[in-house]
mmCIF file of C-alpha atoms in Angstrom:
data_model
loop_
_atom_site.group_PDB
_atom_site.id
_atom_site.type_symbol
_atom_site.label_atom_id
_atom_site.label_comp_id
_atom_site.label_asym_id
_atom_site.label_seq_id
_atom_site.Cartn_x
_atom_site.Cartn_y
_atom_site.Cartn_z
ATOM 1 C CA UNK A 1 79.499 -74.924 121.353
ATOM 2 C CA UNK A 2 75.727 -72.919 121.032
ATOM 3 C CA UNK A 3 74.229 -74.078 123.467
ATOM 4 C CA UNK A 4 71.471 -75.497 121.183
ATOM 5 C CA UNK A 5 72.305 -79.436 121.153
ATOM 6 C CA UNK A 6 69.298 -81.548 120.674
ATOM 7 C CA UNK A 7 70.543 -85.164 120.885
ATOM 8 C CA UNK A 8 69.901 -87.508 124.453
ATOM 9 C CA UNK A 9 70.989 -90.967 123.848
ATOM 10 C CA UNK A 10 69.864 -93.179 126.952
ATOM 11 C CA UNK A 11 71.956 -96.249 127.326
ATOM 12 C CA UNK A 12 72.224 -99.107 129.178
ATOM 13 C CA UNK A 13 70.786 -101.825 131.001
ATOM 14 C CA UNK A 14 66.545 -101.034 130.787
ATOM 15 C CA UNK A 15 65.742 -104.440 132.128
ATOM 16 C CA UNK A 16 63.247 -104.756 129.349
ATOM 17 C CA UNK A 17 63.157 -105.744 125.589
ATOM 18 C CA UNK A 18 62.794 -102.618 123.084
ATOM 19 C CA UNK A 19 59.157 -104.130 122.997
ATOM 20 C CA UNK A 20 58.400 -103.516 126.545
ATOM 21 C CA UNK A 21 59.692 -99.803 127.174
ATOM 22 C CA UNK A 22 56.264 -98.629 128.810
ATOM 23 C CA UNK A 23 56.015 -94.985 128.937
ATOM 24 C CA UNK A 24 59.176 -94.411 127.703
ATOM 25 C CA UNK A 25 58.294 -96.594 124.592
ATOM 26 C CA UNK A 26 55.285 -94.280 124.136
ATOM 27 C CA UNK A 27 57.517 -90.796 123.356
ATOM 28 C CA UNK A 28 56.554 -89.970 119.635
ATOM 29 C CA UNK A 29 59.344 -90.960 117.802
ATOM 30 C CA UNK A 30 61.279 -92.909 120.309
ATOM 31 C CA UNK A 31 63.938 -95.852 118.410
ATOM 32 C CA UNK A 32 66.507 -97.824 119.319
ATOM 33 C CA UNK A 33 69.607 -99.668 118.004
ATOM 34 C CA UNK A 34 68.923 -102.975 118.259
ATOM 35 C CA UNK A 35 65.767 -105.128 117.512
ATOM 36 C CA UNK A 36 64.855 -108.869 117.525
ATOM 37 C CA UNK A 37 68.361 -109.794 119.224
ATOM 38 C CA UNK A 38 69.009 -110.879 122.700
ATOM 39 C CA UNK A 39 71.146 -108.839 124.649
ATOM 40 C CA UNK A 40 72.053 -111.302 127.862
ATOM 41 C CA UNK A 41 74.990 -113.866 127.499
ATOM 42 C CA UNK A 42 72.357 -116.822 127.815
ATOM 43 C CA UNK A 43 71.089 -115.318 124.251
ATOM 44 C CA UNK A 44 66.983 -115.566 125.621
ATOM 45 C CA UNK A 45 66.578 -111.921 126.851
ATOM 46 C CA UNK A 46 66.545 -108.346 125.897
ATOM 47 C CA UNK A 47 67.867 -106.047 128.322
ATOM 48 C CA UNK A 48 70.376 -103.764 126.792
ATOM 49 C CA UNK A 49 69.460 -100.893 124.393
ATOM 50 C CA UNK A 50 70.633 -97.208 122.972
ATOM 51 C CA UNK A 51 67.279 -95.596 122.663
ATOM 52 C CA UNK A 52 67.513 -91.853 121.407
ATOM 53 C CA UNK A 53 64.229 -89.823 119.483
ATOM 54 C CA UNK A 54 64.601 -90.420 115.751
ATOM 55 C CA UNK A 55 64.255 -86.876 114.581
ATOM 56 C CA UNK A 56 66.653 -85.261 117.156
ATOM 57 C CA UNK A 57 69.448 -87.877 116.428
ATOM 58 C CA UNK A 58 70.004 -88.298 112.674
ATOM 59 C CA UNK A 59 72.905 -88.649 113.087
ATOM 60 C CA UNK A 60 73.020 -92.382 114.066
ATOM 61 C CA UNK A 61 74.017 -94.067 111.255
ATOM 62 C CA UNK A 62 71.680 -97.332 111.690
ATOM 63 C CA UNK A 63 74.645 -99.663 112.406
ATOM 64 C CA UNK A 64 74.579 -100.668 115.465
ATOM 65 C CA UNK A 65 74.796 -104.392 116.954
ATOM 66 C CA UNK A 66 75.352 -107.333 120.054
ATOM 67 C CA UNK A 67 78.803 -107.769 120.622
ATOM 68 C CA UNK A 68 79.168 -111.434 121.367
ATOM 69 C CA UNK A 69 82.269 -111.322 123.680
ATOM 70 C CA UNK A 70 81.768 -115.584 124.313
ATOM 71 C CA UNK A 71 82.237 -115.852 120.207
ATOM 72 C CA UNK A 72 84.979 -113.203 119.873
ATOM 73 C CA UNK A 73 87.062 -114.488 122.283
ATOM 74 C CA UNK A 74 86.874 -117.858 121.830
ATOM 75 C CA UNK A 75 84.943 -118.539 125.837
ATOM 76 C CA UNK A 76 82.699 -121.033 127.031
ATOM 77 C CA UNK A 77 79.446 -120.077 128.282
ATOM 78 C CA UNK A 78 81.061 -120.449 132.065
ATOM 79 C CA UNK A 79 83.777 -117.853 130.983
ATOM 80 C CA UNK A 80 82.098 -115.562 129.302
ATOM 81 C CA UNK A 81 78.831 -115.406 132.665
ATOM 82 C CA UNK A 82 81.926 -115.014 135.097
ATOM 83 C CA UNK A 83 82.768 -111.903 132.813
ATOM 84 C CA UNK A 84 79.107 -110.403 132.956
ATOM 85 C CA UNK A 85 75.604 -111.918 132.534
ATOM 86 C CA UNK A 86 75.059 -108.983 129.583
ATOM 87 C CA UNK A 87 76.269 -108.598 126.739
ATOM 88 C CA UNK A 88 77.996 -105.299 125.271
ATOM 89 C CA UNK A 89 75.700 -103.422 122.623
ATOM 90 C CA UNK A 90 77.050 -100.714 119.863
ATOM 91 C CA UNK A 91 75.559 -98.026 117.380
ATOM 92 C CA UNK A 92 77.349 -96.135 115.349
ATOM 93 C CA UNK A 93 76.807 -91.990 115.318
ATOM 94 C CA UNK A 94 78.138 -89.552 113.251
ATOM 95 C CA UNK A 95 80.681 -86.930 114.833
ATOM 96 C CA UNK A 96 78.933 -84.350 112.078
ATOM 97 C CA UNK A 97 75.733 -82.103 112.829
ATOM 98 C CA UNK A 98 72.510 -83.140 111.018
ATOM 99 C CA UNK A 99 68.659 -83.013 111.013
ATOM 100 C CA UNK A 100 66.005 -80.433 111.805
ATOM 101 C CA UNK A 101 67.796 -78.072 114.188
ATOM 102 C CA UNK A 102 71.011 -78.231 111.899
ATOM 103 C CA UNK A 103 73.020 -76.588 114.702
ATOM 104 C CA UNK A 104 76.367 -77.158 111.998
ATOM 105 C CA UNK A 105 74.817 -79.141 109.196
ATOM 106 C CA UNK A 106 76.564 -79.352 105.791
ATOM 107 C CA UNK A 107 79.871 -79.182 104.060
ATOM 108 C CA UNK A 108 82.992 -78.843 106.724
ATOM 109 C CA UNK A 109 80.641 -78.938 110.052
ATOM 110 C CA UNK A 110 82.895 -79.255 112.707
ATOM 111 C CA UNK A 111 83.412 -83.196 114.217
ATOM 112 C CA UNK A 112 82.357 -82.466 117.866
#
């Protein structure tokens, strides 16, 4: 390891929709995972978010999603609030070096 890592992923529960980040929102180029798609077990909210600065983080690979534990596991609404009132969200990065800094970029960069 160098020393010279340049990715921060925050994650978690912001208690706010990606629209409503405040000053966090207002870091130039600030993104997150997942847009449009409510994040609470109810399905009217957005509370739950991986939000990460686009240039420093190339390596997420833009799949990311809700995981909609009620649907994959067959609960009803009751089940599935007694397990959490949130829903689990998921991107995808890539193990490999990329972007600007290119700490290990290109062929054979080591999987951290």
């Amino acid at each position: 390891y160098s020393g010279n890592e340049d990715d921060v992923i925050l994650l978690g529960d912001l208690n706010v929709s990606y629209k409503k980040l405040g000053a966090l929102g207002q870091i130039p180029g600030i993104t997150y995972t997942v847009a449009d798609e409510p994040t609470n077990t109810l399905r009217k909210s957005s509370y739950d978010n991986l939000v990460f600065l686009a240039n420093d983080t190339q390596e997420f690979t833009g799949r990311a999603a809700v995981y909609d534990t009620q649907k994959e596991f067959g609960l009803t609404l009751d089940q599935a609030m007694d397990v959490s009132d949130h829903l689990p969200v998921w991107g995808e990065f890539s193990a490999y070096e990329a972007g600007p800094s290119a700490i290990a970029s290109g062929a054979g960069a080591p999987v951290r």
